[in-house]
Amino acid sequence: MLPLLAEFTSPGIGFQIGLLSIRWYGVLIASAVLIGVNLSQYLASRRQVNPELLSDLAIWLVLAAIPSARLYYVIFQWRDYVGNPASMIAIWQGGIAIHGAILGGTIAALIFARVKKISFWQLADLVAPSLILGQAIGRWGNFFNSEAFGSPTDLPWKLFIPLDRRPPGLENVAYYHPTFLYESLWNLGVFALLMFLFFKGSRLKVGTLFLTYMVAYSAGRFWIEGLRTDSLMLGFLRMAQVVSLTGIAIGAIGLFWLYGMKRSLPDVVDDPNPDSQPTR
């Protein structure tokens, strides 16, 4: 038998400060937003873009992404909520989908870019490193909520799931793949790749970072989702895997468009400065 390397056990979904109940999921989301805004502003200053634009964009993204993430989840888990509509807004109990957040945030960013008359792809490049870093942080919310774990495992690293959170039929199985950890580490790797490209790439075409994010994140999410026991389903399909394959295809086609065909990406402004952007 292999020696135990790590056993993860959630300390609970939150803690108390006096009469105030604090949820770890909320703390993590707030931390991810704060860190992400500051990082995006720093990257904007390196690209000679007004950092205040990123502060304004962050408000749009939060207002669009969080409700979209919850709505996406509720749609695919409709049977769990139709009898209790009030629970649909109980986001503090967990139950959000990052693909819904990305979709809502992308729509908000497109509108913002159009209003501010700035290249959407330029904004997307500045947000991409913050987005993947925020996803790496946010995945730990699943750990505290004892949710979004993988299939049973006896590997030297494993996640203990309380009895009341175990899948039907697996009540006697205590340990599962810590898929939250797998995805968090994968996302940190993608973050490192994007930051390397930003600072070490001699000249990057507008849109490169976001398209690279789409391919790299989606590739990891596809295989990790295959380990999950609670995937959002559309018939027999795991929706996250379908969306991930779509993201890989869009990202790959976009990168080929930029570097294979040497053309700029369609944008919301007439002259989005499609030439290569200096990164330093």
mmCIF file of C-alpha atoms in Angstrom:
data_model
loop_
_atom_site.group_PDB
_atom_site.id
_atom_site.type_symbol
_atom_site.label_atom_id
_atom_site.label_comp_id
_atom_site.label_asym_id
_atom_site.label_seq_id
_atom_site.Cartn_x
_atom_site.Cartn_y
_atom_site.Cartn_z
ATOM 1 C CA MET A 1 0.000 0.000 0.000
ATOM 2 C CA LEU A 2 1.294 3.435 -0.920
ATOM 3 C CA PRO A 3 1.991 5.800 2.006
ATOM 4 C CA LEU A 4 -0.517 8.568 2.687
ATOM 5 C CA LEU A 5 0.804 11.841 1.287
ATOM 6 C CA ALA A 6 -2.112 14.155 1.994
ATOM 7 C CA GLU A 7 -5.601 13.857 3.394
ATOM 8 C CA PHE A 8 -7.856 16.862 2.950
ATOM 9 C CA THR A 9 -10.747 17.493 5.317
ATOM 10 C CA SER A 10 -12.899 20.604 5.119
ATOM 11 C CA PRO A 11 -13.009 22.623 8.366
ATOM 12 C CA GLY A 12 -16.550 23.763 7.486
ATOM 13 C CA ILE A 13 -18.326 26.236 5.272
ATOM 14 C CA GLY A 14 -17.701 29.306 7.421
ATOM 15 C CA PHE A 15 -17.002 30.853 10.804
ATOM 16 C CA GLN A 16 -18.496 33.344 13.231
ATOM 17 C CA ILE A 17 -17.289 36.800 14.233
ATOM 18 C CA GLY A 18 -19.642 37.791 17.022
ATOM 19 C CA LEU A 19 -23.125 37.658 15.538
ATOM 20 C CA LEU A 20 -21.766 37.806 11.996
ATOM 21 C CA SER A 21 -21.620 34.569 10.006
ATOM 22 C CA ILE A 22 -18.817 34.536 7.439
ATOM 23 C CA ARG A 23 -18.835 32.037 4.562
ATOM 24 C CA TRP A 24 -15.507 30.924 3.163
ATOM 25 C CA TYR A 25 -16.933 30.916 -0.363
ATOM 26 C CA GLY A 26 -17.722 34.626 -0.053
ATOM 27 C CA VAL A 27 -14.303 35.398 1.410
ATOM 28 C CA LEU A 28 -12.612 33.600 -1.483
ATOM 29 C CA ILE A 29 -14.693 35.322 -4.154
ATOM 30 C CA ALA A 30 -14.068 38.746 -2.600
ATOM 31 C CA SER A 31 -10.333 38.005 -2.355
ATOM 32 C CA ALA A 32 -10.199 36.825 -5.975
ATOM 33 C CA VAL A 33 -11.922 40.003 -7.177
ATOM 34 C CA LEU A 34 -9.640 42.279 -5.144
ATOM 35 C CA ILE A 35 -6.460 40.539 -6.278
ATOM 36 C CA GLY A 36 -7.704 40.335 -9.861
ATOM 37 C CA VAL A 37 -8.524 44.029 -10.134
ATOM 38 C CA ASN A 38 -5.122 45.048 -8.830
ATOM 39 C CA LEU A 39 -3.323 42.635 -11.129
ATOM 40 C CA SER A 40 -5.314 43.766 -14.185
ATOM 41 C CA GLN A 41 -4.583 47.398 -13.382
ATOM 42 C CA TYR A 42 -0.877 46.620 -13.147
ATOM 43 C CA LEU A 43 -0.909 44.793 -16.479
ATOM 44 C CA ALA A 44 -2.879 47.651 -18.033
ATOM 45 C CA SER A 45 -0.224 50.144 -16.971
ATOM 46 C CA ARG A 46 2.393 47.947 -18.669
ATOM 47 C CA ARG A 47 0.353 48.098 -21.895
ATOM 48 C CA GLN A 48 -0.193 51.860 -21.688
ATOM 49 C CA VAL A 49 -3.909 51.387 -20.997
ATOM 50 C CA ASN A 50 -5.641 53.550 -18.388
ATOM 51 C CA PRO A 51 -5.790 51.345 -15.239
ATOM 52 C CA GLU A 52 -9.034 53.029 -14.152
ATOM 53 C CA LEU A 53 -10.745 51.369 -17.108
ATOM 54 C CA LEU A 54 -10.066 48.028 -15.468
ATOM 55 C CA SER A 55 -11.628 49.223 -12.197
ATOM 56 C CA ASP A 56 -14.758 50.222 -14.075
ATOM 57 C CA LEU A 57 -14.766 46.957 -16.016
ATOM 58 C CA ALA A 58 -14.464 44.963 -12.783
ATOM 59 C CA ILE A 59 -17.792 46.358 -11.570
ATOM 60 C CA TRP A 60 -19.469 45.316 -14.827
ATOM 61 C CA LEU A 61 -17.908 41.867 -14.635
ATOM 62 C CA VAL A 62 -18.953 41.193 -11.039
ATOM 63 C CA LEU A 63 -22.514 42.397 -11.650
ATOM 64 C CA ALA A 64 -22.793 40.142 -14.703
ATOM 65 C CA ALA A 65 -20.673 37.129 -13.764
ATOM 66 C CA ILE A 66 -22.031 36.156 -10.350
ATOM 67 C CA PRO A 67 -25.748 36.120 -11.322
ATOM 68 C CA SER A 68 -24.859 34.372 -14.594
ATOM 69 C CA ALA A 69 -22.854 31.730 -12.745
ATOM 70 C CA ARG A 70 -25.801 31.050 -10.449
ATOM 71 C CA LEU A 71 -28.387 31.091 -13.254
ATOM 72 C CA TYR A 72 -26.333 28.643 -15.317
ATOM 73 C CA TYR A 73 -26.148 26.257 -12.360
ATOM 74 C CA VAL A 74 -29.836 26.561 -11.496
ATOM 75 C CA ILE A 75 -30.915 25.887 -15.089
ATOM 76 C CA PHE A 76 -29.128 22.536 -15.123
ATOM 77 C CA GLN A 77 -30.242 21.661 -11.568
ATOM 78 C CA TRP A 78 -33.795 22.913 -12.049
ATOM 79 C CA ARG A 79 -35.431 19.981 -10.274
ATOM 80 C CA ASP A 80 -33.584 20.880 -7.074
ATOM 81 C CA TYR A 81 -34.952 24.426 -7.056
ATOM 82 C CA VAL A 82 -38.383 24.380 -8.674
ATOM 83 C CA GLY A 83 -40.053 23.435 -5.394
ATOM 84 C CA ASN A 84 -38.259 26.159 -3.453
ATOM 85 C CA PRO A 85 -37.724 29.228 -5.670
ATOM 86 C CA ALA A 86 -36.258 31.269 -2.808
ATOM 87 C CA SER A 87 -33.265 28.921 -2.683
ATOM 88 C CA MET A 88 -32.300 29.964 -6.215
ATOM 89 C CA ILE A 89 -30.602 33.079 -4.856
ATOM 90 C CA ALA A 90 -28.848 31.312 -1.951
ATOM 91 C CA ILE A 91 -25.463 31.613 -3.613
ATOM 92 C CA TRP A 92 -23.733 31.548 -0.225
ATOM 93 C CA GLN A 93 -24.645 27.865 0.009
ATOM 94 C CA GLY A 94 -22.567 27.110 -3.078
ATOM 95 C CA GLY A 95 -23.796 26.105 -6.489
ATOM 96 C CA ILE A 96 -22.292 28.367 -9.129
ATOM 97 C CA ALA A 97 -20.809 27.430 -12.495
ATOM 98 C CA ILE A 98 -17.661 29.107 -13.766
ATOM 99 C CA HIS A 99 -18.757 28.654 -17.384
ATOM 100 C CA GLY A 100 -21.858 30.705 -16.627
ATOM 101 C CA ALA A 101 -19.677 33.387 -15.059
ATOM 102 C CA ILE A 102 -17.367 33.456 -18.088
ATOM 103 C CA LEU A 103 -20.323 33.730 -20.466
ATOM 104 C CA GLY A 104 -21.954 36.540 -18.494
ATOM 105 C CA GLY A 105 -18.647 38.326 -18.025
ATOM 106 C CA THR A 106 -17.816 38.077 -21.724
ATOM 107 C CA ILE A 107 -21.130 39.651 -22.712
ATOM 108 C CA ALA A 108 -20.598 42.437 -20.167
ATOM 109 C CA ALA A 109 -17.052 43.038 -21.430
ATOM 110 C CA LEU A 110 -18.251 43.244 -25.041
ATOM 111 C CA ILE A 111 -20.815 45.881 -24.097
ATOM 112 C CA PHE A 112 -18.276 47.751 -21.951
ATOM 113 C CA ALA A 113 -15.703 47.773 -24.752
ATOM 114 C CA ARG A 114 -18.306 49.068 -27.196
ATOM 115 C CA VAL A 115 -19.384 51.847 -24.825
ATOM 116 C CA LYS A 116 -15.796 52.862 -23.989
ATOM 117 C CA LYS A 117 -14.653 52.470 -27.614
ATOM 118 C CA ILE A 118 -11.740 50.213 -26.737
ATOM 119 C CA SER A 119 -10.694 46.865 -28.170
ATOM 120 C CA PHE A 120 -12.512 43.978 -26.511
ATOM 121 C CA TRP A 121 -9.561 41.689 -27.166
ATOM 122 C CA GLN A 122 -7.159 44.121 -25.539
ATOM 123 C CA LEU A 123 -9.326 44.160 -22.420
ATOM 124 C CA ALA A 124 -9.663 40.375 -22.537
ATOM 125 C CA ASP A 125 -5.875 39.982 -22.634
ATOM 126 C CA LEU A 126 -5.521 42.181 -19.550
ATOM 127 C CA VAL A 127 -8.226 40.282 -17.661
ATOM 128 C CA ALA A 128 -7.219 36.723 -18.620
ATOM 129 C CA PRO A 129 -4.386 36.297 -16.050
ATOM 130 C CA SER A 130 -6.610 37.685 -13.286
ATOM 131 C CA LEU A 131 -9.477 35.453 -14.365
ATOM 132 C CA ILE A 132 -7.492 32.218 -14.201
ATOM 133 C CA LEU A 133 -5.877 33.243 -10.911
ATOM 134 C CA GLY A 134 -9.341 33.987 -9.515
ATOM 135 C CA GLN A 135 -10.503 30.550 -10.642
ATOM 136 C CA ALA A 136 -7.546 28.949 -8.855
ATOM 137 C CA ILE A 137 -8.528 30.767 -5.651
ATOM 138 C CA GLY A 138 -12.257 30.194 -6.045
ATOM 139 C CA ARG A 139 -11.900 26.422 -6.428
ATOM 140 C CA TRP A 140 -11.039 26.247 -2.733
ATOM 141 C CA GLY A 141 -14.626 27.265 -2.031
ATOM 142 C CA ASN A 142 -15.580 23.759 -3.197
ATOM 143 C CA PHE A 143 -13.225 22.357 -0.576
ATOM 144 C CA PHE A 144 -14.851 24.303 2.262
ATOM 145 C CA ASN A 145 -18.325 23.358 1.016
ATOM 146 C CA SER A 146 -17.382 19.678 0.484
ATOM 147 C CA GLU A 147 -18.686 19.801 -3.083
ATOM 148 C CA ALA A 148 -17.496 19.322 -6.672
ATOM 149 C CA PHE A 149 -15.285 16.404 -5.653
ATOM 150 C CA GLY A 150 -14.276 13.462 -7.801
ATOM 151 C CA SER A 151 -14.893 9.743 -7.813
ATOM 152 C CA PRO A 152 -13.836 7.455 -4.948
ATOM 153 C CA THR A 153 -10.098 6.900 -4.619
ATOM 154 C CA ASP A 154 -7.531 5.169 -2.428
ATOM 155 C CA LEU A 155 -4.608 7.187 -3.777
ATOM 156 C CA PRO A 156 -2.063 8.593 -1.306
ATOM 157 C CA TRP A 157 -3.790 11.961 -1.664
ATOM 158 C CA LYS A 158 -7.525 12.049 -1.051
ATOM 159 C CA LEU A 159 -10.405 14.172 0.157
ATOM 160 C CA PHE A 160 -12.630 13.160 3.062
ATOM 161 C CA ILE A 161 -16.315 13.900 2.406
ATOM 162 C CA PRO A 162 -18.811 14.007 5.309
ATOM 163 C CA LEU A 163 -21.612 11.455 5.196
ATOM 164 C CA ASP A 164 -24.333 14.012 4.414
ATOM 165 C CA ARG A 165 -22.416 15.242 1.339
ATOM 166 C CA ARG A 166 -21.666 11.864 -0.248
ATOM 167 C CA PRO A 167 -23.375 10.803 -3.501
ATOM 168 C CA PRO A 168 -26.329 8.405 -3.315
ATOM 169 C CA GLY A 169 -25.120 4.836 -3.274
ATOM 170 C CA LEU A 170 -21.676 5.825 -1.993
ATOM 171 C CA GLU A 171 -22.608 6.546 1.602
ATOM 172 C CA ASN A 172 -20.039 4.018 2.848
ATOM 173 C CA VAL A 173 -17.208 5.563 0.815
ATOM 174 C CA ALA A 174 -15.335 8.268 2.710
ATOM 175 C CA TYR A 175 -12.538 9.337 0.353
ATOM 176 C CA TYR A 176 -12.667 10.927 -3.104
ATOM 177 C CA HIS A 177 -10.446 12.633 -5.678
ATOM 178 C CA PRO A 178 -9.749 16.242 -4.570
ATOM 179 C CA THR A 179 -10.707 17.658 -7.961
ATOM 180 C CA PHE A 180 -10.830 21.156 -6.465
ATOM 181 C CA LEU A 181 -7.089 20.804 -5.841
ATOM 182 C CA TYR A 182 -6.361 19.383 -9.290
ATOM 183 C CA GLU A 183 -8.104 22.287 -10.977
ATOM 184 C CA SER A 184 -6.622 24.889 -8.659
ATOM 185 C CA LEU A 185 -3.097 23.659 -9.413
ATOM 186 C CA TRP A 186 -3.832 23.420 -13.136
ATOM 187 C CA ASN A 187 -5.149 26.979 -13.121
ATOM 188 C CA LEU A 188 -2.035 28.208 -11.336
ATOM 189 C CA GLY A 189 -0.007 26.598 -14.103
ATOM 190 C CA VAL A 190 -2.088 28.388 -16.747
ATOM 191 C CA PHE A 191 -1.647 31.642 -14.821
ATOM 192 C CA ALA A 192 2.140 31.158 -14.870
ATOM 193 C CA LEU A 193 2.006 30.504 -18.640
ATOM 194 C CA LEU A 194 0.004 33.668 -19.310
ATOM 195 C CA MET A 195 2.292 35.800 -17.172
ATOM 196 C CA PHE A 196 5.326 34.322 -18.940
ATOM 197 C CA LEU A 197 3.831 35.193 -22.320
ATOM 198 C CA PHE A 198 2.923 38.686 -21.147
ATOM 199 C CA PHE A 199 6.402 39.558 -19.929
ATOM 200 C CA LYS A 200 8.644 37.371 -22.088
ATOM 201 C CA GLY A 201 6.816 37.293 -25.401
ATOM 202 C CA SER A 202 8.643 39.744 -27.644
ATOM 203 C CA ARG A 203 5.470 40.876 -29.399
ATOM 204 C CA LEU A 204 2.017 39.394 -28.923
ATOM 205 C CA LYS A 205 -0.928 40.019 -31.177
ATOM 206 C CA VAL A 206 -4.046 41.407 -29.516
ATOM 207 C CA GLY A 207 -6.180 38.515 -28.295
ATOM 208 C CA THR A 208 -3.339 36.021 -27.831
ATOM 209 C CA LEU A 209 -3.492 35.814 -24.050
ATOM 210 C CA PHE A 210 -7.245 35.319 -23.857
ATOM 211 C CA LEU A 211 -7.256 32.710 -26.612
ATOM 212 C CA THR A 212 -4.386 30.878 -24.914
ATOM 213 C CA TYR A 213 -6.380 30.986 -21.692
ATOM 214 C CA MET A 214 -9.367 29.423 -23.461
ATOM 215 C CA VAL A 215 -7.314 26.529 -24.820
ATOM 216 C CA ALA A 216 -5.215 25.866 -21.711
ATOM 217 C CA TYR A 217 -7.952 26.196 -19.105
ATOM 218 C CA SER A 218 -10.447 24.198 -21.155
ATOM 219 C CA ALA A 219 -7.971 21.356 -21.697
ATOM 220 C CA GLY A 220 -7.512 20.953 -17.951
ATOM 221 C CA ARG A 221 -11.184 21.332 -17.162
ATOM 222 C CA PHE A 222 -12.082 18.647 -19.704
ATOM 223 C CA TRP A 223 -10.058 15.853 -18.088
ATOM 224 C CA ILE A 224 -10.738 16.955 -14.506
ATOM 225 C CA GLU A 225 -14.480 17.045 -15.176
ATOM 226 C CA GLY A 226 -14.270 13.391 -16.164
ATOM 227 C CA LEU A 227 -13.408 12.584 -12.537
ATOM 228 C CA ARG A 228 -16.375 14.448 -11.073
ATOM 229 C CA THR A 229 -19.469 12.739 -9.644
ATOM 230 C CA ASP A 230 -21.733 15.808 -9.729
ATOM 231 C CA SER A 231 -21.341 17.202 -13.243
ATOM 232 C CA LEU A 232 -24.096 19.333 -14.717
ATOM 233 C CA MET A 233 -25.625 17.131 -17.397
ATOM 234 C CA LEU A 234 -27.492 17.652 -20.649
ATOM 235 C CA GLY A 235 -28.855 14.192 -21.306
ATOM 236 C CA PHE A 236 -25.828 11.889 -21.180
ATOM 237 C CA LEU A 237 -23.361 14.728 -21.851
ATOM 238 C CA ARG A 238 -21.269 16.458 -19.203
ATOM 239 C CA MET A 239 -21.905 20.098 -20.031
ATOM 240 C CA ALA A 240 -18.540 21.286 -18.732
ATOM 241 C CA GLN A 241 -16.790 18.901 -21.119
ATOM 242 C CA VAL A 242 -18.918 20.048 -24.050
ATOM 243 C CA VAL A 243 -18.195 23.690 -23.233
ATOM 244 C CA SER A 244 -14.497 22.905 -22.712
ATOM 245 C CA LEU A 245 -14.210 21.272 -26.137
ATOM 246 C CA THR A 246 -15.941 24.304 -27.616
ATOM 247 C CA GLY A 247 -13.493 26.599 -25.813
ATOM 248 C CA ILE A 248 -10.495 24.618 -27.088
ATOM 249 C CA ALA A 249 -11.831 24.796 -30.646
ATOM 250 C CA ILE A 250 -12.566 28.547 -30.511
ATOM 251 C CA GLY A 251 -9.207 29.312 -28.918
ATOM 252 C CA ALA A 252 -7.261 27.183 -31.408
ATOM 253 C CA ILE A 253 -9.102 28.666 -34.396
ATOM 254 C CA GLY A 254 -8.484 32.166 -33.050
ATOM 255 C CA LEU A 255 -4.761 31.553 -32.601
ATOM 256 C CA PHE A 256 -4.524 30.087 -36.115
ATOM 257 C CA TRP A 257 -6.391 33.152 -37.411
ATOM 258 C CA LEU A 258 -3.860 35.437 -35.712
ATOM 259 C CA TYR A 259 -0.628 33.606 -36.447
ATOM 260 C CA GLY A 260 -1.408 31.191 -39.250
ATOM 261 C CA MET A 261 -3.479 33.537 -41.409
ATOM 262 C CA LYS A 262 -1.837 36.661 -39.931
ATOM 263 C CA ARG A 263 -5.124 38.514 -39.574
ATOM 264 C CA SER A 264 -6.584 40.522 -36.707
ATOM 265 C CA LEU A 265 -9.614 39.324 -34.779
ATOM 266 C CA PRO A 266 -13.048 40.902 -35.360
ATOM 267 C CA ASP A 267 -13.621 43.529 -32.687
ATOM 268 C CA VAL A 268 -16.204 45.980 -31.367
ATOM 269 C CA VAL A 269 -14.243 49.034 -32.505
ATOM 270 C CA ASP A 270 -13.262 49.951 -36.036
ATOM 271 C CA ASP A 271 -9.557 50.328 -35.354
ATOM 272 C CA PRO A 272 -8.601 48.162 -32.353
ATOM 273 C CA ASN A 273 -4.860 48.490 -33.115
ATOM 274 C CA PRO A 274 -4.575 44.930 -34.430
ATOM 275 C CA ASP A 275 -0.796 45.008 -34.808
ATOM 276 C CA SER A 276 1.433 43.291 -32.324
ATOM 277 C CA GLN A 277 1.398 44.782 -28.845
ATOM 278 C CA PRO A 278 4.653 45.306 -26.927
ATOM 279 C CA THR A 279 4.515 43.551 -23.580
ATOM 280 C CA ARG A 280 7.312 45.492 -21.907
#
